[in-house]
mmCIF file of C-alpha atoms in Angstrom:
data_model
loop_
_atom_site.group_PDB
_atom_site.id
_atom_site.type_symbol
_atom_site.label_atom_id
_atom_site.label_comp_id
_atom_site.label_asym_id
_atom_site.label_seq_id
_atom_site.Cartn_x
_atom_site.Cartn_y
_atom_site.Cartn_z
ATOM 1 C CA MET C 1 -31.554 84.779 -61.038
ATOM 2 C CA GLU C 2 -30.226 85.711 -57.357
ATOM 3 C CA GLN C 3 -31.653 88.207 -55.919
ATOM 4 C CA GLY C 4 -29.377 91.312 -55.388
ATOM 5 C CA LEU C 5 -27.046 90.289 -57.809
ATOM 6 C CA LEU C 6 -27.076 93.779 -59.982
ATOM 7 C CA LYS C 7 -26.366 95.906 -56.568
ATOM 8 C CA LYS C 8 -23.519 93.692 -55.208
ATOM 9 C CA SER C 9 -21.993 93.278 -58.623
ATOM 10 C CA ALA C 10 -22.143 97.351 -58.614
ATOM 11 C CA ILE C 11 -20.513 97.531 -55.008
ATOM 12 C CA LYS C 12 -17.891 94.537 -55.983
ATOM 13 C CA ASN C 13 -17.203 96.788 -59.840
ATOM 14 C CA ASN C 14 -16.829 99.704 -58.028
ATOM 15 C CA LEU C 15 -14.490 98.694 -55.043
ATOM 16 C CA MET C 16 -12.411 97.251 -57.755
ATOM 17 C CA TRP C 17 -12.089 100.542 -59.898
ATOM 18 C CA ILE C 18 -12.018 102.563 -57.010
ATOM 19 C CA VAL C 19 -8.800 100.203 -55.879
ATOM 20 C CA ILE C 20 -7.045 100.506 -59.384
ATOM 21 C CA LEU C 21 -8.200 104.320 -59.661
ATOM 22 C CA GLY C 22 -6.606 104.968 -56.003
ATOM 23 C CA VAL C 23 -3.448 103.428 -56.663
ATOM 24 C CA ILE C 24 -2.936 105.060 -59.840
ATOM 25 C CA CYS C 25 -3.835 108.618 -58.298
ATOM 26 C CA GLY C 26 -1.234 107.507 -55.189
ATOM 27 C CA GLY C 27 1.485 107.214 -57.940
ATOM 28 C CA LEU C 28 0.692 110.129 -59.979
ATOM 29 C CA SER C 29 0.300 112.090 -56.598
ATOM 30 C CA PHE C 30 3.940 110.638 -55.149
ATOM 31 C CA PHE C 31 5.399 111.343 -58.069
ATOM 32 C CA GLY C 32 4.051 115.082 -58.314
ATOM 33 C CA TYR C 33 5.337 115.821 -54.704
ATOM 34 C CA GLN C 34 9.078 114.205 -55.527
ATOM 35 C CA ASN C 35 8.931 116.880 -58.569
ATOM 36 C CA LYS C 36 6.993 119.517 -57.150
ATOM 37 C CA ASP C 37 9.759 122.230 -57.745
ATOM 38 C CA TYR C 38 10.110 120.945 -61.182
ATOM 39 C CA LEU C 39 6.616 121.128 -61.887
ATOM 40 C CA LYS C 40 6.519 124.513 -60.277
ATOM 41 C CA SER C 41 9.230 125.581 -62.422
ATOM 42 C CA LEU C 42 7.409 124.735 -65.959
ATOM 43 C CA ILE C 43 4.508 126.513 -64.724
ATOM 44 C CA LYS C 44 6.159 129.504 -63.839
ATOM 45 C CA PRO C 45 10.048 128.964 -64.669
ATOM 46 C CA ILE C 46 12.885 130.150 -62.349
ATOM 47 C CA VAL C 47 14.979 133.204 -62.630
ATOM 48 C CA LEU C 48 18.024 133.053 -60.427
ATOM 49 C CA GLN C 49 18.515 136.606 -58.491
ATOM 50 C CA GLN C 50 21.530 137.569 -56.349
ATOM 51 C CA GLU C 51 20.313 138.075 -52.924
ATOM 52 C CA GLU C 52 22.090 138.351 -49.580
ATOM 53 C CA ASN C 53 19.809 135.887 -47.998
ATOM 54 C CA TYR C 54 19.949 132.392 -50.471
ATOM 55 C CA ASP C 55 16.911 131.446 -49.492
ATOM 56 C CA GLU C 56 15.346 134.272 -51.532
ATOM 57 C CA TYR C 57 17.639 133.612 -54.718
ATOM 58 C CA TYR C 58 14.678 131.681 -56.656
ATOM 59 C CA GLU C 59 12.291 134.266 -57.668
ATOM 60 C CA GLN C 60 9.504 132.790 -60.233
ATOM 61 C CA ILE C 61 9.201 135.095 -63.068
ATOM 62 C CA LEU C 62 8.082 134.802 -66.899
ATOM 63 C CA PRO C 63 9.476 134.491 -69.728
ATOM 64 C CA PRO C 64 10.868 130.629 -68.935
ATOM 65 C CA ILE C 65 14.352 131.999 -68.774
ATOM 66 C CA THR C 66 17.218 131.342 -66.273
ATOM 67 C CA ASN C 67 19.427 134.429 -65.989
ATOM 68 C CA LEU C 68 22.587 133.123 -66.743
ATOM 69 C CA ASP C 69 24.585 136.243 -66.916
ATOM 70 C CA GLN C 70 24.343 136.015 -63.136
ATOM 71 C CA LEU C 71 26.183 132.693 -62.848
ATOM 72 C CA TYR C 72 29.642 131.598 -62.460
ATOM 73 C CA ILE C 73 29.996 128.170 -64.328
ATOM 74 C CA LEU C 74 33.170 125.934 -62.856
ATOM 75 C CA ASN C 75 33.558 122.659 -63.960
ATOM 76 C CA THR C 76 34.481 120.233 -60.994
ATOM 77 C CA TYR C 77 35.114 117.153 -63.184
ATOM 78 C CA PHE C 78 32.695 115.217 -60.920
ATOM 79 C CA TYR C 79 30.288 113.059 -62.556
ATOM 80 C CA LEU C 80 26.701 112.269 -61.322
ATOM 81 C CA TYR C 81 26.799 108.666 -63.148
ATOM 82 C CA GLU C 82 27.610 107.348 -66.109
ATOM 83 C CA GLN C 83 25.443 105.256 -68.500
ATOM 84 C CA GLU C 84 26.116 103.552 -71.885
ATOM 85 C CA THR C 85 24.048 104.625 -74.539
ATOM 86 C CA PRO C 86 22.349 102.157 -76.604
ATOM 87 C CA SER C 87 23.303 103.761 -80.061
ATOM 88 C CA SER C 88 27.109 104.255 -78.769
ATOM 89 C CA LYS C 89 29.909 102.799 -77.119
ATOM 90 C CA GLU C 90 30.833 106.446 -75.100
ATOM 91 C CA ARG C 91 29.772 106.784 -71.799
ATOM 92 C CA LYS C 92 27.432 109.451 -71.276
ATOM 93 C CA THR C 93 27.461 111.194 -68.112
ATOM 94 C CA ASP C 94 25.494 114.151 -66.310
ATOM 95 C CA GLY C 95 28.309 116.556 -65.606
ATOM 96 C CA ILE C 96 28.638 118.417 -61.920
ATOM 97 C CA TYR C 97 29.617 122.140 -62.171
ATOM 98 C CA LEU C 98 29.410 124.769 -59.298
ATOM 99 C CA THR C 99 27.979 127.974 -59.990
ATOM 100 C CA GLN C 100 28.769 130.938 -58.009
ATOM 101 C CA LEU C 101 25.525 133.345 -56.664
ATOM 102 C CA GLY C 102 25.852 135.857 -54.439
ATOM 103 C CA ASN C 103 27.746 134.586 -51.490
ATOM 104 C CA LYS C 104 26.873 130.861 -51.866
ATOM 105 C CA MET C 105 27.634 128.045 -54.161
ATOM 106 C CA ILE C 106 24.991 126.052 -56.043
ATOM 107 C CA ILE C 107 25.609 122.657 -57.493
ATOM 108 C CA CYS C 108 24.513 122.811 -61.575
ATOM 109 C CA VAL C 109 23.857 119.527 -63.007
ATOM 110 C CA TYR C 110 23.895 119.353 -67.112
ATOM 111 C CA PRO C 111 23.383 116.219 -69.328
ATOM 112 C CA SER C 112 26.856 115.769 -71.107
ATOM 113 C CA THR C 113 29.519 114.354 -72.276
ATOM 114 C CA ALA C 114 32.696 114.015 -70.228
ATOM 115 C CA ASP C 115 34.708 116.963 -71.982
ATOM 116 C CA GLU C 116 32.077 119.137 -72.741
ATOM 117 C CA ASP C 117 33.043 122.806 -72.275
ATOM 118 C CA PRO C 118 31.135 124.167 -69.278
ATOM 119 C CA ASP C 119 30.743 127.600 -71.217
ATOM 120 C CA VAL C 120 28.004 125.506 -73.574
ATOM 121 C CA LEU C 121 25.548 126.422 -70.148
ATOM 122 C CA LEU C 122 25.818 129.977 -71.013
ATOM 123 C CA THR C 123 24.201 129.903 -74.294
ATOM 124 C CA GLU C 124 20.914 131.189 -75.145
ATOM 125 C CA ASP C 125 19.831 127.839 -75.730
ATOM 126 C CA MET C 126 19.889 126.831 -72.213
ATOM 127 C CA VAL C 127 17.194 126.829 -69.727
ATOM 128 C CA GLY C 128 16.894 125.804 -65.780
ATOM 129 C CA TYR C 129 15.080 124.327 -63.240
ATOM 130 C CA ILE C 130 15.654 124.050 -59.158
ATOM 131 C CA LYS C 131 15.277 120.987 -56.736
ATOM 132 C CA ASN C 132 16.098 121.214 -52.944
ATOM 133 C CA THR C 133 18.855 119.160 -52.112
ATOM 134 C CA SER C 134 16.714 116.640 -50.216
ATOM 135 C CA GLU C 135 15.025 115.803 -53.132
ATOM 136 C CA VAL C 136 18.195 114.523 -55.390
ATOM 137 C CA ASP C 137 19.512 111.127 -54.710
ATOM 138 C CA ARG C 138 22.923 110.941 -53.249
ATOM 139 C CA TYR C 139 23.094 114.609 -52.742
ATOM 140 C CA SER C 140 24.569 113.834 -49.342
ATOM 141 C CA GLU C 141 27.471 111.597 -50.540
ATOM 142 C CA LEU C 142 27.797 113.876 -53.545
ATOM 143 C CA LEU C 143 28.594 117.353 -51.746
ATOM 144 C CA PRO C 144 31.400 116.545 -49.628
ATOM 145 C CA GLU C 145 32.980 114.729 -53.115
ATOM 146 C CA VAL C 146 32.334 117.694 -55.216
ATOM 147 C CA ILE C 147 33.851 120.128 -52.412
ATOM 148 C CA LYS C 148 36.878 117.929 -51.975
ATOM 149 C CA ASP C 149 37.302 118.004 -56.178
ATOM 150 C CA PHE C 150 36.858 121.477 -56.333
ATOM 151 C CA ASN C 151 39.070 122.100 -53.463
ATOM 152 C CA SER C 152 41.783 120.166 -54.840
ATOM 153 C CA TYR C 153 41.558 121.321 -58.203
ATOM 154 C CA TYR C 154 41.343 125.314 -57.651
ATOM 155 C CA GLY C 155 43.164 125.315 -54.161
ATOM 156 C CA THR C 156 39.947 126.466 -52.346
ATOM 157 C CA GLU C 157 38.698 126.221 -48.994
ATOM 158 C CA PHE C 158 35.203 125.624 -49.288
ATOM 159 C CA THR C 159 32.636 123.595 -46.801
ATOM 160 C CA GLU C 160 29.046 122.654 -46.972
ATOM 161 C CA GLU C 161 28.286 125.939 -45.273
ATOM 162 C CA ASP C 162 29.112 127.820 -48.481
ATOM 163 C CA PHE C 163 26.588 125.653 -50.469
ATOM 164 C CA ALA C 164 22.868 126.895 -50.667
ATOM 165 C CA PRO C 165 20.443 124.113 -50.014
ATOM 166 C CA LYS C 166 19.345 123.652 -53.923
ATOM 167 C CA VAL C 167 20.264 122.100 -57.355
ATOM 168 C CA LEU C 168 20.178 123.813 -60.224
ATOM 169 C CA TYR C 169 19.627 121.316 -63.501
ATOM 170 C CA MET C 170 20.153 122.710 -66.868
ATOM 171 C CA GLU C 171 18.621 121.825 -70.208
ATOM 172 C CA SER C 172 18.280 122.852 -73.612
ATOM 173 C CA LYS C 173 14.964 124.636 -74.677
ATOM 174 C CA SER C 174 13.992 121.823 -77.082
ATOM 175 C CA ASN C 175 14.150 119.503 -74.207
ATOM 176 C CA LEU C 176 12.251 121.528 -71.975
ATOM 177 C CA ILE C 177 9.337 121.973 -74.609
ATOM 178 C CA VAL C 178 9.138 118.044 -74.487
ATOM 179 C CA ASN C 179 8.978 118.296 -70.968
ATOM 180 C CA TYR C 180 5.950 120.126 -70.971
ATOM 181 C CA ILE C 181 4.232 118.226 -73.339
ATOM 182 C CA VAL C 182 5.144 114.784 -70.881
ATOM 183 C CA THR C 183 4.261 116.762 -67.913
ATOM 184 C CA GLY C 184 1.239 118.333 -69.342
ATOM 185 C CA ALA C 185 -0.289 114.694 -70.637
ATOM 186 C CA ILE C 186 0.611 113.135 -67.051
ATOM 187 C CA VAL C 187 -1.202 116.057 -65.278
ATOM 188 C CA ILE C 188 -4.473 115.608 -67.847
ATOM 189 C CA PHE C 189 -4.108 112.425 -67.502
ATOM 190 C CA GLY C 190 -4.146 112.588 -63.638
ATOM 191 C CA LEU C 191 -6.817 114.926 -63.319
ATOM 192 C CA ALA C 192 -9.090 112.610 -65.535
ATOM 193 C CA MET C 193 -8.252 109.432 -63.156
ATOM 194 C CA ILE C 194 -9.209 111.676 -59.928
ATOM 195 C CA ILE C 195 -12.760 112.671 -62.128
ATOM 196 C CA TYR C 196 -13.207 108.670 -62.835
ATOM 197 C CA LEU C 197 -11.953 107.777 -58.527
ATOM 198 C CA ILE C 198 -14.682 110.566 -57.826
ATOM 199 C CA LYS C 199 -17.546 108.856 -60.185
ATOM 200 C CA TYR C 200 -17.129 105.353 -59.025
ATOM 201 C CA VAL C 201 -17.043 106.468 -55.161
ATOM 202 C CA ILE C 202 -20.362 108.145 -55.690
ATOM 203 C CA TYR C 203 -21.797 105.429 -57.266
ATOM 204 C CA LEU C 204 -20.632 103.499 -54.686
ATOM 205 C CA ILE C 205 -22.472 105.045 -52.112
ATOM 206 C CA ASN C 206 -25.575 105.383 -54.659
ATOM 207 C CA PHE C 207 -25.519 102.723 -57.268
ATOM 208 C CA LYS C 208 -28.615 103.610 -58.728
ATOM 209 C CA GLY C 209 -27.081 106.869 -60.559
ATOM 210 C CA MET C 210 -24.734 104.482 -62.724
ATOM 211 C CA LYS C 211 -25.480 104.725 -66.443
ATOM 212 C CA GLY C 212 -26.210 101.045 -66.621
ATOM 213 C CA ILE C 213 -29.084 101.167 -63.917
ATOM 214 C CA ARG C 214 -30.149 104.840 -63.669
ATOM 215 C CA HIS C 215 -31.564 104.324 -67.336
ATOM 216 C CA LEU C 216 -34.179 101.754 -65.465
ATOM 217 C CA LYS C 217 -36.307 104.453 -64.410
ATOM 218 C CA LYS C 218 -37.926 104.900 -67.662
ATOM 219 C CA TYR C 219 -39.221 101.535 -67.188
ATOM 220 C CA GLY C 220 -40.747 102.605 -63.604
ATOM 221 C CA GLU C 221 -39.174 102.939 -60.216
ATOM 222 C CA ILE C 222 -35.732 101.566 -60.137
ATOM 223 C CA THR C 223 -35.828 99.287 -56.910
ATOM 224 C CA SER C 224 -39.103 97.201 -58.934
ATOM 225 C CA VAL C 225 -37.707 97.207 -61.951
ATOM 226 C CA ILE C 226 -34.644 95.609 -60.363
ATOM 227 C CA ASP C 227 -36.752 93.051 -58.463
ATOM 228 C CA GLU C 228 -38.649 92.238 -62.017
ATOM 229 C CA ILE C 229 -35.380 91.788 -63.936
ATOM 230 C CA GLU C 230 -33.670 89.217 -60.919
ATOM 231 C CA SER C 231 -37.254 87.699 -60.761
ATOM 232 C CA GLU C 232 -36.276 85.882 -64.322
ATOM 233 C CA GLN C 233 -34.799 82.828 -65.088
ATOM 234 C CA PRO C 234 -31.740 83.543 -67.118
ATOM 235 C CA ILE C 235 -32.067 81.582 -70.640
ATOM 236 C CA TYR C 236 -28.033 82.175 -70.929
ATOM 237 C CA VAL C 237 -25.417 82.581 -68.335
ATOM 238 C CA GLY C 238 -21.529 83.365 -69.737
ATOM 239 C CA LYS C 239 -18.947 85.050 -67.072
ATOM 240 C CA GLY C 240 -20.421 88.138 -66.393
ATOM 241 C CA GLN C 241 -22.926 88.101 -68.764
ATOM 242 C CA MET C 242 -26.801 87.075 -68.617
ATOM 243 C CA ILE C 243 -29.603 86.812 -71.007
ATOM 244 C CA THR C 244 -33.091 86.403 -69.665
ATOM 245 C CA GLU C 245 -36.602 86.581 -71.609
ATOM 246 C CA ASN C 246 -36.496 90.396 -71.520
ATOM 247 C CA TRP C 247 -32.787 91.320 -70.480
ATOM 248 C CA ILE C 248 -29.221 91.196 -71.293
ATOM 249 C CA ILE C 249 -27.106 91.695 -68.114
ATOM 250 C CA SER C 250 -23.583 92.750 -67.342
ATOM 251 C CA THR C 251 -21.772 92.111 -63.911
ATOM 252 C CA LYS C 252 -18.202 92.138 -64.800
ATOM 253 C CA LEU C 253 -16.063 95.467 -64.774
ATOM 254 C CA ASN C 254 -19.565 97.471 -65.335
ATOM 255 C CA THR C 255 -22.987 96.532 -64.071
ATOM 256 C CA CYS C 256 -25.849 97.005 -66.397
ATOM 257 C CA ALA C 257 -29.041 95.716 -67.800
ATOM 258 C CA VAL C 258 -30.527 96.560 -70.887
ATOM 259 C CA LYS C 259 -34.144 95.726 -72.108
ATOM 260 C CA LEU C 260 -33.726 93.617 -75.288
ATOM 261 C CA GLU C 261 -37.180 95.420 -76.814
ATOM 262 C CA ASN C 262 -35.450 98.560 -76.714
ATOM 263 C CA ILE C 263 -32.228 97.625 -78.443
ATOM 264 C CA ILE C 264 -31.680 98.619 -82.061
ATOM 265 C CA TRP C 265 -27.696 98.184 -83.014
ATOM 266 C CA VAL C 266 -25.541 95.848 -81.247
ATOM 267 C CA TYR C 267 -21.489 95.129 -82.377
ATOM 268 C CA THR C 268 -18.640 93.462 -81.328
ATOM 269 C CA LYS C 269 -14.799 94.859 -81.206
ATOM 270 C CA LEU C 270 -11.728 92.678 -80.283
ATOM 271 C CA LYS C 271 -9.598 94.715 -78.155
ATOM 272 C CA GLY C 272 -6.137 94.112 -75.948
ATOM 273 C CA ILE C 273 -2.896 93.319 -76.572
ATOM 274 C CA SER C 274 -0.756 90.527 -77.594
ATOM 275 C CA GLU C 275 -1.830 87.250 -75.494
ATOM 276 C CA VAL C 276 -4.456 89.112 -73.568
ATOM 277 C CA GLN C 277 -7.422 90.088 -75.864
ATOM 278 C CA TYR C 278 -11.089 89.906 -75.196
ATOM 279 C CA TYR C 279 -14.249 91.036 -77.004
ATOM 280 C CA THR C 280 -16.198 94.051 -76.088
ATOM 281 C CA LEU C 281 -20.075 94.085 -76.753
ATOM 282 C CA TYR C 282 -21.247 97.434 -77.795
ATOM 283 C CA ILE C 283 -25.152 98.030 -77.340
ATOM 284 C CA HIS C 284 -27.363 100.782 -78.950
ATOM 285 C CA THR C 285 -31.087 101.635 -78.008
ATOM 286 C CA LYS C 286 -33.860 103.456 -79.044
ATOM 287 C CA ASP C 287 -33.514 106.340 -76.705
ATOM 288 C CA GLY C 288 -29.795 107.069 -77.927
ATOM 289 C CA ASP C 289 -28.160 105.290 -75.098
ATOM 290 C CA LYS C 290 -24.785 102.994 -75.667
ATOM 291 C CA PHE C 291 -23.767 100.034 -73.486
ATOM 292 C CA VAL C 292 -20.728 98.403 -72.889
ATOM 293 C CA ILE C 293 -20.094 94.643 -71.692
ATOM 294 C CA ASN C 294 -16.259 93.950 -71.880
ATOM 295 C CA THR C 295 -14.086 90.782 -70.992
ATOM 296 C CA LEU C 296 -15.965 88.595 -73.537
ATOM 297 C CA THR C 297 -13.820 85.661 -74.418
ATOM 298 C CA GLU C 298 -14.226 84.183 -78.247
ATOM 299 C CA MET C 299 -16.519 81.445 -76.916
ATOM 300 C CA ASN C 300 -18.766 83.776 -74.984
ATOM 301 C CA HIS C 301 -18.935 86.992 -77.879
ATOM 302 C CA THR C 302 -20.249 84.447 -80.249
ATOM 303 C CA GLN C 303 -22.638 82.667 -78.066
ATOM 304 C CA VAL C 304 -24.022 86.019 -76.981
ATOM 305 C CA LEU C 305 -24.256 87.249 -80.427
ATOM 306 C CA ASN C 306 -26.184 83.648 -81.585
ATOM 307 C CA GLN C 307 -28.773 84.365 -78.327
ATOM 308 C CA LEU C 308 -29.497 87.770 -79.579
ATOM 309 C CA LYS C 309 -29.912 86.963 -83.260
ATOM 310 C CA GLU C 310 -32.431 84.162 -82.082
ATOM 311 C CA MET C 311 -34.439 86.291 -79.625
ATOM 312 C CA ILE C 312 -33.904 89.798 -81.661
ATOM 313 C CA PRO C 313 -33.252 88.853 -85.271
ATOM 314 C CA TRP C 314 -34.553 91.935 -86.563
ATOM 315 C CA ILE C 315 -32.200 94.745 -85.247
ATOM 316 C CA TYR C 316 -28.999 95.907 -86.869
ATOM 317 C CA TYR C 317 -25.715 93.392 -86.243
ATOM 318 C CA GLY C 318 -22.102 94.156 -86.979
ATOM 319 C CA GLU C 319 -20.425 97.687 -87.300
ATOM 320 C CA THR C 320 -20.179 99.622 -90.904
ATOM 321 C CA SER C 321 -19.573 103.357 -91.230
ATOM 322 C CA GLN C 322 -23.098 103.691 -92.466
ATOM 323 C CA THR C 323 -24.767 102.196 -89.522
ATOM 324 C CA HIS C 324 -22.768 104.852 -87.492
ATOM 325 C CA ASN C 325 -23.733 107.213 -89.733
ATOM 326 C CA LEU C 326 -27.543 106.654 -89.503
ATOM 327 C CA TRP C 327 -27.339 106.096 -85.613
ATOM 328 C CA LYS C 328 -26.037 109.538 -85.113
ATOM 329 C CA LYS C 329 -27.612 111.759 -87.931
ATOM 330 C CA GLN C 330 -30.964 109.669 -89.131
ATOM 331 C CA ARG C 331 -31.677 107.278 -85.942
ATOM 332 C CA GLN C 332 -35.355 107.167 -87.458
ATOM 333 C CA ILE C 333 -34.448 105.404 -90.555
ATOM 334 C CA MET C 334 -33.064 102.580 -88.339
ATOM 335 C CA LEU C 335 -36.155 102.728 -85.929
ATOM 336 C CA ASP C 336 -38.563 102.380 -89.258
ATOM 337 C CA GLU C 337 -36.521 99.354 -90.927
ATOM 338 C CA ILE C 338 -36.173 97.206 -87.332
ATOM 339 C CA GLU C 339 -40.339 97.621 -87.367
ATOM 340 C CA ALA C 340 -40.746 96.572 -91.043
ATOM 341 C CA ASN C 341 -38.016 93.824 -90.070
ATOM 342 C CA LYS C 342 -40.598 92.344 -87.323
ATOM 343 C CA LYS C 343 -43.523 92.440 -89.556
ATOM 344 C CA ILE C 344 -41.274 90.408 -91.806
ATOM 345 C CA ILE C 345 -40.145 87.917 -89.537
ATOM 346 C CA SER C 346 -43.300 87.716 -87.991
ATOM 347 C CA LEU C 347 -45.178 86.857 -91.109
ATOM 348 C CA ASN C 348 -42.325 84.507 -92.157
ATOM 349 C CA GLN C 349 -43.014 82.621 -88.969
ATOM 350 C CA ILE C 350 -46.795 82.571 -88.977
ATOM 351 C CA GLN C 351 -46.519 81.224 -92.643
ATOM 352 C CA ASP C 352 -43.772 78.483 -91.449
ATOM 353 C CA THR C 353 -45.963 77.157 -88.655
ATOM 354 C CA GLY C 354 -48.921 76.863 -91.199
ATOM 355 C CA ILE C 355 -51.005 79.160 -89.105
ATOM 356 C CA GLU C 356 -53.743 81.039 -90.951
ATOM 357 C CA GLU C 357 -53.285 85.102 -90.082
ATOM 358 C CA VAL C 358 -56.801 86.522 -89.035
#
């Protein structure tokens, strides 16, 4: 086997995961930055307050209800965009309304039909969240058009100076609950990705800390054990998997080496979606460790299992609820049965070869 193979594969795999997780974390961070006002409003929703300085209109307090009693709702009959819904031929729109707050006007956006009465915004079911105008698509072209429509319809003389640099988005409480759940899920997923990213960076710095490598210290000093593993010639070589006289080794996606004599249970699962499917090999050891070898093709998975069954036929193969229960609660029963199987197989081999047992 190639010297330094385990360390090279660990560095390669860790770099790959760092890039993937880095892209995911970067995308989520960009999403969070673009929606920071909205995310902030979900954590501590915004209540509009009348103040002389419009920058202080927005005081974040609980409970999550916008103080709509202070708003004066006016329909401008201008729409942010139009979209034909899949279930209807009607064209749904986001209605643009104006709200008067103190001595400034603020644009208010509400998902509605074109002919919806703006009084719906004053119901107790409605809540709102704030965005800076710099974060709203088309705002620079939207504002002049809204002012033009509004002045034409109501005979006023508003200018851009009369508008606060904020946009108020209105929605129902039921939608807000859905947004809480979705946003919470995104945040939890993002934190998980960050934790994994940190973990793989640590592995890159010290690959001996990887689960698939650090358990080797039970056999001796890790570097010496790795040298011993890499000195053995492969009996089977697959795409990212090897089996030697004493070890099964994974070098694709995750790096690990498991001693055959320490294995007590093996099974595979078919994973993936549609046409992209692969087998995953699960390896359980006497000490309670579990190792996963991914991306086995159908041929690989059959060859690996056949090779293992030939070399360690006395262990458990296949997944059942009973085996899971034994593994979690009565592992000693598995160990005792494996020892009994080894004796029976050894005796049968002696009888088959015609050699008398002394």
